[in-house]
Short mmCIF file of C-alpha atoms and ligand atoms in Angstrom, two decimals:
data_model
loop_
_atom_site.label_atom_id
_atom_site.label_comp_id
_atom_site.label_asym_id
_atom_site.label_seq_id
_atom_site.Cartn_x
_atom_site.Cartn_y
_atom_site.Cartn_z
CA UNK A 1 -30.52 24.44 15.71
CA UNK A 2 -28.49 21.13 15.44
CA UNK A 3 -28.03 20.35 11.79
CA UNK A 4 -26.19 17.02 12.20
CA UNK A 5 -25.13 14.89 14.89
CA UNK A 6 -21.60 13.22 15.39
CA UNK A 7 -21.95 10.25 17.84
CA UNK A 8 -18.40 9.60 18.85
CA UNK A 9 -14.75 11.51 18.49
CA UNK A 10 -13.74 9.07 16.02
CA UNK A 11 -16.45 9.27 13.04
CA UNK A 12 -15.80 10.68 10.12
CA UNK A 13 -19.60 11.24 9.48
CA UNK A 14 -22.60 12.68 10.76
CA UNK A 15 -26.18 12.11 10.40
CA UNK A 16 -28.24 15.02 9.17
CA UNK A 17 -31.12 15.87 11.76
CA UNK A 18 -33.49 18.54 10.25
CA UNK A 19 -37.10 17.50 9.13
CA UNK A 20 -35.68 18.73 5.62
CA UNK A 21 -32.19 17.15 5.88
CA UNK A 22 -29.37 19.59 4.48
CA UNK A 23 -28.97 21.32 0.91
CA UNK A 24 -26.06 21.23 -1.36
CA UNK A 25 -24.33 24.44 -0.62
CA UNK A 26 -25.39 24.66 3.12
CA UNK A 27 -22.66 25.33 5.74
CA UNK A 28 -22.38 22.56 8.35
CA UNK A 29 -21.59 24.93 11.21
CA UNK A 30 -20.14 22.87 13.86
CA UNK A 31 -17.39 21.18 11.12
CA UNK A 32 -17.15 24.76 9.32
CA UNK A 33 -18.06 22.46 6.10
CA UNK A 34 -19.87 23.38 2.64
CA UNK A 35 -22.44 20.54 1.78
CA UNK A 36 -21.77 19.26 -1.81
CA UNK A 37 -25.03 17.02 -2.24
CA UNK A 38 -28.93 17.59 -0.88
CA UNK A 39 -28.69 15.09 2.32
CA UNK A 40 -32.15 13.55 3.37
CA UNK A 41 -32.46 13.31 7.32
CA UNK A 42 -31.28 10.63 8.93
CA UNK A 43 -28.53 10.01 6.21
CA UNK A 44 -24.91 10.84 6.45
CA UNK A 45 -22.75 13.32 5.76
CA UNK A 46 -18.69 13.16 4.95
CA UNK A 47 -16.81 15.19 7.30
CA UNK A 48 -13.46 14.66 5.59
CA UNK A 49 -12.37 13.37 2.30
CA UNK A 50 -12.48 9.20 2.75
CA UNK A 51 -10.23 7.84 0.39
CA UNK A 52 -10.76 5.02 -1.91
CA UNK A 53 -10.94 1.98 0.71
CA UNK A 54 -10.63 4.01 3.86
CA UNK A 55 -13.39 3.20 6.57
CA UNK A 56 -16.55 5.07 7.10
CA UNK A 57 -16.54 5.64 10.93
CA UNK A 58 -19.78 5.84 12.80
CA UNK A 59 -20.16 4.70 16.51
CA UNK A 60 -16.30 5.13 16.70
CA UNK A 61 -16.20 1.49 14.63
CA UNK A 62 -15.85 0.54 10.62
CA UNK A 63 -19.40 0.57 8.96
CA UNK A 64 -18.25 0.37 6.02
CA UNK A 65 -15.36 1.43 3.20
CA UNK A 66 -15.54 3.52 0.44
CA UNK A 67 -15.36 2.54 -3.11
CA UNK A 68 -13.99 5.64 -4.30
CA UNK A 69 -12.85 8.87 -2.56
CA UNK A 70 -15.79 10.06 -1.18
CA UNK A 71 -15.29 14.19 -0.71
CA UNK A 72 -15.89 15.88 2.31
CA UNK A 73 -19.80 17.33 2.32
CA UNK A 74 -21.03 14.52 0.22
CA UNK A 75 -23.93 12.71 1.00
CA UNK A 76 -22.52 8.79 2.08
CA UNK A 77 -24.97 6.72 0.43
CA UNK A 78 -25.19 2.99 0.26
CA UNK A 79 -23.80 2.91 -3.52
CA UNK A 80 -20.77 4.76 -2.73
CA UNK A 81 -19.64 2.05 0.31
CA UNK A 82 -18.74 -1.48 0.41
CA UNK A 83 -19.92 -3.99 3.73
CA UNK A 84 -16.64 -4.87 5.78
CA UNK A 85 -16.20 -8.44 6.17
CA UNK A 86 -18.45 -10.23 9.05
CA UNK A 87 -16.14 -10.70 12.40
CA UNK A 88 -15.20 -14.62 12.47
CA UNK A 89 -16.81 -16.27 15.26
CA UNK A 90 -13.94 -18.90 15.60
CA UNK A 91 -11.30 -15.67 16.32
CA UNK A 92 -13.17 -14.32 19.22
CA UNK A 93 -11.36 -15.18 22.63
CA UNK A 94 -12.58 -15.08 26.11
CA UNK A 95 -11.65 -12.55 27.95
CA UNK A 96 -12.82 -11.89 31.77
CA UNK A 97 -14.71 -8.55 31.46
CA UNK A 98 -14.06 -5.67 33.65
CA UNK A 99 -16.41 -6.04 36.97
CA UNK A 100 -18.89 -2.98 36.14
CA UNK A 101 -19.28 -0.35 38.30
CA UNK A 102 -22.73 -1.48 39.24
CA UNK A 103 -24.20 0.85 42.28
CA UNK A 104 -27.64 -1.01 43.16
CA UNK A 105 -30.79 0.81 42.54
CA UNK A 106 -32.85 0.33 45.44
CA UNK A 107 -36.57 1.03 46.65
CA UNK A 108 -38.18 0.67 43.12
CA UNK A 109 -41.01 -1.95 42.97
CA UNK A 110 -43.91 -2.50 40.67
CA UNK A 111 -47.61 -3.89 41.14
CA UNK A 112 -47.62 -7.23 39.71
CA UNK A 113 -49.39 -10.86 39.73
CA UNK A 114 -47.53 -13.36 41.24
CA UNK A 115 -47.58 -17.13 39.98
CA UNK A 116 -47.17 -20.28 41.76
CA UNK A 117 -43.93 -20.70 40.16
CA UNK A 118 -42.64 -17.51 41.79
CA UNK A 119 -42.67 -15.64 38.22
CA UNK A 120 -44.54 -12.27 38.28
CA UNK A 121 -46.95 -11.37 35.56
CA UNK A 122 -47.92 -7.72 34.89
CA UNK A 123 -51.09 -8.73 33.22
CA UNK A 124 -53.90 -11.08 34.14
CA UNK A 125 -55.00 -12.82 31.04
CA UNK A 126 -56.44 -16.16 30.19
CA UNK A 127 -54.64 -17.36 27.35
CA UNK A 128 -55.75 -20.51 25.39
CA UNK A 129 -52.98 -22.56 23.96
CA UNK A 130 -53.18 -24.48 20.81
CA UNK A 131 -51.21 -27.41 19.41
CA UNK A 132 -52.01 -26.48 15.91
CA UNK A 133 -53.71 -24.01 13.72
CA UNK A 134 -56.29 -26.37 12.45
CA UNK A 135 -58.45 -25.32 15.77
CA UNK A 136 -57.94 -21.26 15.62
CA UNK A 137 -61.10 -20.51 13.86
CA UNK A 138 -63.11 -22.64 16.77
CA UNK A 139 -60.97 -20.96 19.82
CA UNK A 140 -61.20 -17.29 17.99
CA UNK A 141 -65.09 -18.12 18.57
CA UNK A 142 -64.69 -19.37 22.32
CA UNK A 143 -62.75 -16.32 22.90
CA UNK A 144 -65.41 -14.28 21.39
CA UNK A 145 -68.21 -15.83 23.23
CA UNK A 146 -66.21 -15.54 26.68
CA UNK A 147 -64.96 -11.90 26.19
CA UNK A 148 -68.52 -10.96 25.01
CA UNK A 149 -70.50 -12.80 27.48
CA UNK A 150 -68.61 -13.69 30.53
CA UNK A 151 -65.78 -11.52 30.83
CA UNK A 152 -67.23 -8.85 32.87
CA UNK A 153 -68.11 -11.16 35.52
CA UNK A 154 -64.62 -11.58 36.26
CA UNK A 155 -63.47 -7.81 36.62
CA UNK A 156 -59.81 -8.87 37.83
CA UNK A 157 -59.33 -10.74 34.91
CA UNK A 158 -57.43 -8.35 31.82
CA UNK A 159 -58.39 -10.33 28.79
CA UNK A 160 -59.05 -13.74 27.06
CA UNK A 161 -56.64 -14.52 24.25
CA UNK A 162 -55.90 -17.07 21.69
CA UNK A 163 -52.72 -18.55 21.29
CA UNK A 164 -53.29 -19.12 17.43
CA UNK A 165 -49.99 -19.82 15.72
CA UNK A 166 -49.17 -21.64 12.57
CA UNK A 167 -47.16 -24.59 13.82
CA UNK A 168 -48.12 -28.39 14.50
CA UNK A 169 -49.51 -29.77 11.33
CA UNK A 170 -47.27 -31.70 8.91
CA UNK A 171 -44.24 -30.66 11.02
CA UNK A 172 -41.16 -32.62 10.89
CA UNK A 173 -41.53 -33.07 14.51
CA UNK A 174 -38.35 -35.07 14.86
CA UNK A 175 -36.01 -32.98 12.65
CA UNK A 176 -32.79 -31.56 13.87
CA UNK A 177 -34.18 -28.11 14.89
CA UNK A 178 -37.83 -28.81 15.31
CA UNK A 179 -37.02 -28.12 19.20
CA UNK A 180 -37.04 -24.76 18.57
CA UNK A 181 -40.61 -24.42 17.90
CA UNK A 182 -41.90 -27.19 19.77
CA UNK A 183 -40.28 -25.62 22.89
CA UNK A 184 -41.53 -22.14 22.27
CA UNK A 185 -45.26 -23.68 21.95
CA UNK A 186 -44.78 -25.30 25.41
CA UNK A 187 -43.04 -22.30 27.21
CA UNK A 188 -45.74 -20.01 25.66
CA UNK A 189 -47.98 -21.53 27.85
CA UNK A 190 -46.14 -20.47 30.86
CA UNK A 191 -45.93 -17.20 30.39
CA UNK A 192 -45.82 -15.06 33.74
CA UNK A 193 -49.27 -12.79 31.96
CA UNK A 194 -51.07 -16.09 32.03
CA UNK A 195 -51.30 -16.76 35.45
CA UNK A 196 -50.40 -20.07 35.93
CA UNK A 197 -53.52 -21.21 34.31
CA UNK A 198 -52.82 -23.57 31.11
CA UNK A 199 -55.94 -24.42 29.04
CA UNK A 200 -54.99 -25.76 25.70
CA UNK A 201 -57.06 -27.32 22.60
CA UNK A 202 -55.74 -29.59 19.89
CA UNK A 203 -57.27 -31.31 16.82
CA UNK A 204 -56.21 -34.77 17.45
CA UNK A 205 -54.36 -35.87 14.17
CA UNK A 206 -51.24 -33.10 14.77
CA UNK A 207 -47.45 -34.25 14.32
CA UNK A 208 -47.34 -31.82 17.69
CA UNK A 209 -49.71 -33.98 19.78
CA UNK A 210 -51.41 -32.88 23.44
CA UNK A 211 -49.60 -35.60 24.90
CA UNK A 212 -46.43 -34.08 24.27
CA UNK A 213 -47.49 -30.75 25.91
CA UNK A 214 -49.13 -32.32 28.87
CA UNK A 215 -46.13 -34.16 29.26
CA UNK A 216 -44.29 -31.27 29.23
CA UNK A 217 -46.32 -29.23 31.84
CA UNK A 218 -46.00 -32.69 34.27
CA UNK A 219 -42.07 -31.77 34.32
CA UNK A 220 -42.99 -28.18 35.44
CA UNK A 221 -42.39 -27.60 38.84
CA UNK A 222 -44.58 -25.42 40.76
CA UNK A 223 -47.21 -25.99 37.89
CA UNK A 224 -50.68 -27.11 39.81
CA UNK A 225 -52.13 -29.99 37.48
CA UNK A 226 -55.76 -28.67 38.48
CA UNK A 227 -55.04 -25.47 36.71
CA UNK A 228 -54.02 -27.66 33.13
CA UNK A 229 -57.12 -28.09 31.14
CA UNK A 230 -57.16 -29.51 27.60
CA UNK A 231 -59.90 -30.48 24.95
CA UNK A 232 -59.10 -32.25 21.65
CA UNK A 233 -61.88 -31.41 19.09
CA UNK A 234 -62.02 -34.84 17.44
CA UNK A 235 -62.93 -36.33 20.57
CA UNK A 236 -65.93 -38.45 19.73
CA UNK A 237 -68.05 -37.20 22.66
CA UNK A 238 -68.11 -33.77 20.91
CA UNK A 239 -70.98 -33.63 18.52
CA UNK A 240 -70.71 -30.68 16.19
CA UNK A 241 -69.28 -26.90 16.55
CA UNK A 242 -71.67 -25.97 19.31
CA UNK A 243 -70.36 -28.80 21.62
CA UNK A 244 -67.08 -27.90 21.16
CA UNK A 245 -67.82 -24.22 21.97
CA UNK A 246 -69.85 -25.46 25.12
CA UNK A 247 -67.32 -27.32 26.06
CA UNK A 248 -64.37 -25.04 25.84
CA UNK A 249 -66.35 -21.85 27.33
CA UNK A 250 -67.29 -24.40 30.42
CA UNK A 251 -63.25 -25.12 30.68
CA UNK A 252 -62.65 -21.45 30.37
CA UNK A 253 -64.82 -20.25 33.04
CA UNK A 254 -62.98 -22.58 35.40
CA UNK A 255 -60.01 -21.03 34.41
CA UNK A 256 -61.37 -17.36 34.84
CA UNK A 257 -62.81 -18.19 38.40
CA UNK A 258 -59.26 -19.01 39.69
CA UNK A 259 -57.73 -15.89 37.63
CA UNK A 260 -60.33 -13.66 38.96
CA UNK A 261 -59.54 -14.36 42.53
CA UNK A 262 -55.75 -12.94 41.79
CA UNK A 263 -54.81 -9.26 42.62
CA UNK A 264 -51.74 -7.27 42.26
CA UNK A 265 -49.35 -7.14 44.78
CA UNK A 266 -46.07 -5.15 45.61
CA UNK A 267 -42.96 -6.92 44.05
CA UNK A 268 -39.36 -5.88 43.62
CA UNK A 269 -37.97 -5.34 40.45
CA UNK A 270 -35.91 -7.92 40.50
CA UNK A 271 -39.23 -9.96 39.77
CA UNK A 272 -39.62 -8.03 36.68
CA UNK A 273 -38.86 -9.64 33.25
CA UNK A 274 -39.08 -7.22 30.27
CA UNK A 275 -37.88 -7.81 26.68
CA UNK A 276 -36.49 -4.92 24.04
CA UNK A 277 -36.61 -4.84 20.48
CA UNK A 278 -36.66 -2.49 17.57
CA UNK A 279 -38.27 -2.69 14.29
CA UNK A 280 -38.76 -0.24 11.51
CA UNK A 281 -35.64 1.32 12.15
CA UNK A 282 -33.76 4.42 10.94
CA UNK A 283 -30.86 6.26 11.31
CA UNK A 284 -32.36 7.76 14.57
CA UNK A 285 -33.03 4.36 16.11
CA UNK A 286 -29.27 4.29 17.17
CA UNK A 287 -28.94 7.84 17.79
CA UNK A 288 -31.73 8.57 20.28
CA UNK A 289 -34.23 5.68 21.14
CA UNK A 290 -32.02 2.75 21.51
CA UNK A 291 -29.63 4.43 23.77
CA UNK A 292 -32.80 5.43 25.76
CA UNK A 293 -33.62 2.06 26.30
CA UNK A 294 -30.26 0.96 27.03
CA UNK A 295 -29.90 3.56 29.49
CA UNK A 296 -33.16 2.09 31.20
CA UNK A 297 -31.99 -1.35 31.11
CA UNK A 298 -29.10 -0.58 32.61
CA UNK A 299 -31.14 1.12 35.57
CA UNK A 300 -33.44 -2.07 35.68
CA UNK A 301 -30.49 -4.40 35.80
CA UNK A 302 -29.09 -2.54 38.37
CA UNK A 303 -32.35 -2.50 40.38
CA UNK A 304 -32.09 -6.46 40.20
CA UNK A 305 -34.44 -7.30 37.27
CA UNK A 306 -33.96 -9.07 34.11
CA UNK A 307 -33.91 -7.32 30.24
CA UNK A 308 -33.71 -9.89 27.34
CA UNK A 309 -32.35 -8.29 24.30
CA UNK A 310 -32.55 -10.23 20.59
CA UNK A 311 -32.29 -10.04 17.03
CA UNK A 312 -28.89 -12.00 16.11
CA UNK A 313 -28.82 -10.73 12.56
CA UNK A 314 -28.82 -7.32 13.94
CA UNK A 315 -25.89 -7.82 16.47
CA UNK A 316 -24.12 -10.53 14.21
CA UNK A 317 -21.66 -7.34 13.34
CA UNK A 318 -21.22 -6.48 16.88
CA UNK A 319 -20.22 -9.91 17.93
CA UNK A 320 -16.46 -9.15 19.36
CA UNK A 321 -18.52 -5.93 21.62
CA UNK A 322 -20.81 -8.76 22.82
CA UNK A 323 -18.34 -11.03 23.55
CA UNK A 324 -16.29 -8.73 25.63
CA UNK A 325 -19.41 -8.09 28.01
CA UNK A 326 -19.74 -12.23 28.60
CA UNK A 327 -19.67 -12.14 32.55
CA UNK A 328 -17.95 -15.82 32.24
CA UNK A 329 -16.96 -18.41 30.07
CA UNK A 330 -19.94 -20.49 29.67
CA UNK A 331 -22.00 -17.41 28.40
CA UNK A 332 -19.52 -16.49 25.94
CA UNK A 333 -19.45 -20.05 24.60
CA UNK A 334 -23.22 -20.29 24.43
CA UNK A 335 -22.95 -16.84 22.63
CA UNK A 336 -20.62 -18.30 20.34
CA UNK A 337 -22.86 -21.46 19.79
CA UNK A 338 -26.13 -19.46 19.35
CA UNK A 339 -24.43 -17.04 16.47
CA UNK A 340 -22.79 -20.14 15.20
CA UNK A 341 -26.39 -21.61 14.70
CA UNK A 342 -27.41 -18.64 12.99
CA UNK A 343 -24.73 -18.39 10.47
CA UNK A 344 -25.34 -22.09 9.44
CA UNK A 345 -28.96 -21.35 9.31
CA UNK A 346 -28.78 -18.41 6.71
CA UNK A 347 -26.65 -20.16 4.88
CA UNK A 348 -28.87 -23.33 4.53
CA UNK A 349 -31.14 -20.62 2.79
CA UNK A 350 -28.95 -19.35 1.09
CA UNK A 351 -29.24 -15.90 2.79
CA UNK A 352 -26.10 -14.05 4.37
CA UNK A 353 -26.48 -10.96 6.69
CA UNK A 354 -27.61 -8.40 4.05
CA UNK A 355 -31.08 -10.13 3.97
CA UNK A 356 -31.34 -7.98 7.03
CA UNK A 357 -31.65 -3.75 6.47
CA UNK A 358 -35.03 -3.35 4.85
CA UNK A 359 -35.85 -0.88 2.12
CA UNK A 360 -36.89 1.12 4.49
CA UNK A 361 -33.97 1.12 6.90
CA UNK A 362 -32.30 2.11 3.87
CA UNK A 363 -34.37 4.82 2.92
CA UNK A 364 -34.26 6.03 6.77
CA UNK A 365 -30.27 6.34 6.16
CA UNK A 366 -29.02 2.86 7.07
CA UNK A 367 -26.30 2.01 4.65
CA UNK A 368 -25.98 -1.54 5.62
CA UNK A 369 -26.10 -4.47 8.51
CA UNK A 370 -23.00 -3.41 10.08
CA UNK A 371 -24.52 0.45 10.74
CA UNK A 372 -27.91 -1.10 12.10
CA UNK A 373 -26.17 -3.46 14.46
CA UNK A 374 -23.87 -0.58 15.77
CA UNK A 375 -27.48 1.14 16.26
CA UNK A 376 -29.60 -2.11 17.76
CA UNK A 377 -26.77 -3.21 20.08
CA UNK A 378 -26.74 0.03 22.25
CA UNK A 379 -30.62 -1.11 23.59
CA UNK A 380 -28.52 -3.57 25.70
CA UNK A 381 -27.01 -1.04 27.51
CA UNK A 382 -23.65 -1.54 29.15
CA UNK A 383 -23.99 -3.83 31.79
CA UNK A 384 -22.19 -7.46 31.30
CA UNK A 385 -24.44 -10.16 29.77
CA UNK A 386 -25.09 -12.96 32.52
CA UNK A 387 -26.71 -15.34 30.58
CA UNK A 388 -27.46 -16.50 26.84
CA UNK A 389 -30.79 -18.27 25.52
CA UNK A 390 -31.55 -20.09 22.63
CA UNK A 391 -34.72 -18.93 20.50
CA UNK A 392 -38.00 -19.96 22.79
CA UNK A 393 -35.53 -21.14 25.55
CA UNK A 394 -37.30 -20.32 29.29
CA UNK A 395 -35.32 -17.31 31.15
CA UNK A 396 -33.83 -18.64 34.37
CA UNK A 397 -31.14 -16.37 35.46
CA UNK A 398 -31.92 -12.59 36.37
CA UNK A 399 -29.76 -9.39 34.79
CA UNK A 400 -29.21 -8.78 31.25
CA UNK A 401 -29.89 -11.97 29.01
CA UNK A 402 -29.05 -12.13 25.42
CA UNK A 403 -32.05 -14.65 23.72
CA UNK A 404 -31.10 -15.10 20.47
CA UNK A 405 -33.87 -14.78 18.02
CA UNK A 406 -34.60 -13.65 14.61
CA UNK A 407 -35.05 -9.92 14.32
CA UNK A 408 -38.36 -10.09 12.71
CA UNK A 409 -40.67 -8.25 14.81
CA UNK A 410 -43.37 -10.58 15.51
CA UNK A 411 -40.77 -13.36 15.52
CA UNK A 412 -38.77 -11.88 17.98
CA UNK A 413 -41.86 -10.91 20.07
CA UNK A 414 -42.95 -14.37 20.20
CA UNK A 415 -39.97 -16.08 21.22
CA UNK A 416 -39.19 -13.51 23.93
CA UNK A 417 -43.04 -14.15 24.88
CA UNK A 418 -41.98 -17.94 25.16
CA UNK A 419 -38.70 -17.18 27.14
CA UNK A 420 -40.96 -15.54 29.83
CA UNK A 421 -41.14 -12.02 29.11
CA UNK A 422 -44.14 -10.10 30.68
CA UNK A 423 -43.24 -6.41 28.95
CA UNK A 424 -41.42 -5.16 26.10
CA UNK A 425 -39.85 -2.17 24.93
CA UNK A 426 -39.93 -1.17 21.05
CA UNK A 427 -38.29 1.39 19.22
CA UNK A 428 -39.25 2.52 15.69
CA UNK A 429 -37.89 4.87 13.24
CA UNK A 430 -39.89 4.35 10.52
CA UNK A 431 -43.33 3.30 12.52
CA UNK A 432 -45.22 0.09 13.40
CA UNK A 433 -48.33 -0.21 15.27
CA UNK A 434 -46.74 -3.94 16.37
CA UNK A 435 -47.82 -4.96 19.48
CA UNK A 436 -48.00 -8.49 21.43
CA UNK A 437 -51.30 -10.08 22.57
CA UNK A 438 -50.35 -11.26 26.04
CA UNK A 439 -48.01 -8.76 27.18
CA UNK A 440 -47.59 -4.81 26.77
CA UNK A 441 -45.47 -3.07 24.73
CA UNK A 442 -43.87 0.35 25.14
CA UNK A 443 -43.52 2.13 22.12
CA UNK A 444 -40.68 4.72 21.48
CA UNK A 445 -40.38 6.68 18.33
CA UNK A 446 -36.78 7.63 17.29
CA UNK A 447 -38.18 11.09 15.57
CA UNK A 448 -40.20 13.85 16.61
CA UNK A 449 -41.91 13.81 13.33
CA UNK A 450 -43.19 10.28 13.69
CA UNK A 451 -44.56 10.79 17.18
CA UNK A 452 -46.20 13.52 16.03
CA UNK A 453 -48.04 11.91 12.99
CA UNK A 454 -48.53 9.05 15.03
CA UNK A 455 -49.44 10.95 18.31
CA UNK A 456 -52.14 8.08 19.53
CA UNK A 457 -49.52 5.13 18.62
CA UNK A 458 -46.41 6.42 20.33
CA UNK A 459 -45.91 6.13 24.05
CA UNK A 460 -42.63 8.10 24.40
CA UNK A 461 -40.77 10.41 21.77
CA UNK A 462 -37.01 10.58 22.12
CA UNK A 463 -36.63 12.76 19.09
CA UNK A 464 -35.44 15.59 21.56
CA UNK A 465 -31.82 14.02 22.00
CA UNK A 466 -31.52 14.74 18.19
CA UNK A 467 -31.78 18.72 18.54
CA UNK A 468 -30.27 18.41 22.05
CA UNK A 469 -33.37 19.28 23.69
CA UNK A 470 -33.23 16.02 25.91
CA UNK A 471 -30.36 13.98 26.98
CA UNK A 472 -30.29 10.12 26.99
CA UNK A 473 -29.92 10.12 30.59
CA UNK A 474 -33.07 12.04 31.41
CA UNK A 475 -35.02 10.28 28.61
CA UNK A 476 -33.81 6.54 30.11
CA UNK A 477 -35.05 7.58 33.55
CA UNK A 478 -38.60 8.59 31.64
CA UNK A 479 -38.47 5.33 30.35
CA UNK A 480 -37.25 3.34 33.30
CA UNK A 481 -40.70 4.89 35.19
CA UNK A 482 -42.54 4.43 32.58
CA UNK A 483 -41.68 0.57 32.51
CA UNK A 484 -42.70 0.52 36.04
CA UNK A 485 -46.03 2.14 35.65
CA UNK A 486 -47.16 -0.09 32.70
CA UNK A 487 -45.87 -3.18 34.62
CA UNK A 488 -48.04 -2.17 37.23
CA UNK A 489 -51.07 -2.13 35.31
CA UNK A 490 -50.98 1.66 33.03
CA UNK A 491 -51.87 0.54 29.43
CA UNK A 492 -49.56 1.58 26.80
CA UNK A 493 -51.10 2.97 23.26
CA UNK A 494 -51.37 0.07 21.52
CA UNK A 495 -52.96 -2.15 24.07
CA UNK A 496 -55.41 0.83 24.57
CA UNK A 497 -56.30 0.60 21.06
CA UNK A 498 -56.28 -3.29 21.28
CA UNK A 499 -53.87 -3.86 17.70
CA UNK A 500 -52.40 -7.15 18.51
CA UNK A 501 -49.99 -9.31 15.76
CA UNK A 502 -50.37 -12.90 15.30
CA UNK A 503 -47.83 -14.88 17.09
CA UNK A 504 -45.45 -16.56 14.63
CA UNK A 505 -43.41 -19.52 16.28
CA UNK A 506 -39.81 -19.52 14.89
CA UNK A 507 -39.61 -22.50 12.55
CA UNK A 508 -36.38 -23.42 11.29
CA UNK A 509 -37.24 -27.24 10.46
CA UNK A 510 -39.04 -28.72 7.69
CA UNK A 511 -42.84 -29.17 6.95
CA UNK A 512 -44.22 -32.26 5.35
CA1 LIG B 1 -37.00 -6.61 15.34
#
């Protein structure tokens, strides 16, 4: 029975793994060390005396400094340590990374839906886009009618979904950072799971006008304009609620007719774009689930596919690690620019990086954002970073891409959907029933007790890694195969249960 896990040879702390944690007086067999304190599961034990001011080392990096002497065998809790300074961006220097030994992985395919713009979806969904939240009540009603009365006539269409969000009304359309929510709303209409069909509903008096979206869609290559429809509810021809519903149902049926003609076909993994993120993290996330995701991401990238990792505030403290993995100077500069933008965004709001790490993270054993960052960034695997995207920016390159989004689960999810993911991998330690409305989410638990308690919400448990009963490599392969199955149509737990979170557009600009 493993009592505690030390990740890196240089670490002077280990993480308690037993479900009851460890008790004062117990001997930590691997170290021959007697515990001074009770240490809850997921929390850290000092393996040596850590003098005042000395680093607390986990993942081989300094995650904190001791405020006073922390004797060997103590529980290293938040109150005993200080957070180290954030790495300065202007001190980062570009250095060509070593060429990764990247044996191509051949012969893996998935069954996807090919779109006119050459993107490939994992689902065939009619998405109804909105320019403003005011229309969401009507759109929700239309979705209900389409699903209850019509969808069964279109057996090759997976779902009808309202792309509701809170942007559009009273927004400072021309403000500096307004391009972020605007491009997010625009790019969401092009998500590969929507089959190149764009159905839009607007109110008529909102700041984000339908004409802005229409003008944008006209610039999109390979989007046949006959597949684009729009309706403004303030249009004078519409007399009352029922006429709005009838008009939209008619439009919806035209889109459903075309979507229903599509079939899955065999596609190389180079056509697959996935996103990864974590939420409700604990100290196990960085030990079990996130390294497994990183392994699967490496496999996908080797197979020619694309993986987006995100969550700026969770990787900011790992900036030097990310910088050293940028494949070229341009990627490095864009990374610096995006991280710098986020630093000033937080500063403007009077927040700093300590705003990340939630009470739940801390109960789970994470003392601060540095520890969380190191455990989060392992989701990105080990490949070089081939591109960096701003929030909601559409992906164009392939390989491992950093999409600079907030870490908030549904905001990150919405940004990644706008960037063009067709599937997301999500790890959790504390547990969340999170799911995205237009892309399947594969949920990994970092601890066995979570997967047992939430037996019908978790797709893959990685907790066995903590007991030495499974390896990261083996679990990573399992996840890789699961990604292919889900991309080909298998429903993960949350999708099968029909759980969806609202889309939340990232809006750093003012609202009037
Ligand atoms: Ca998150």
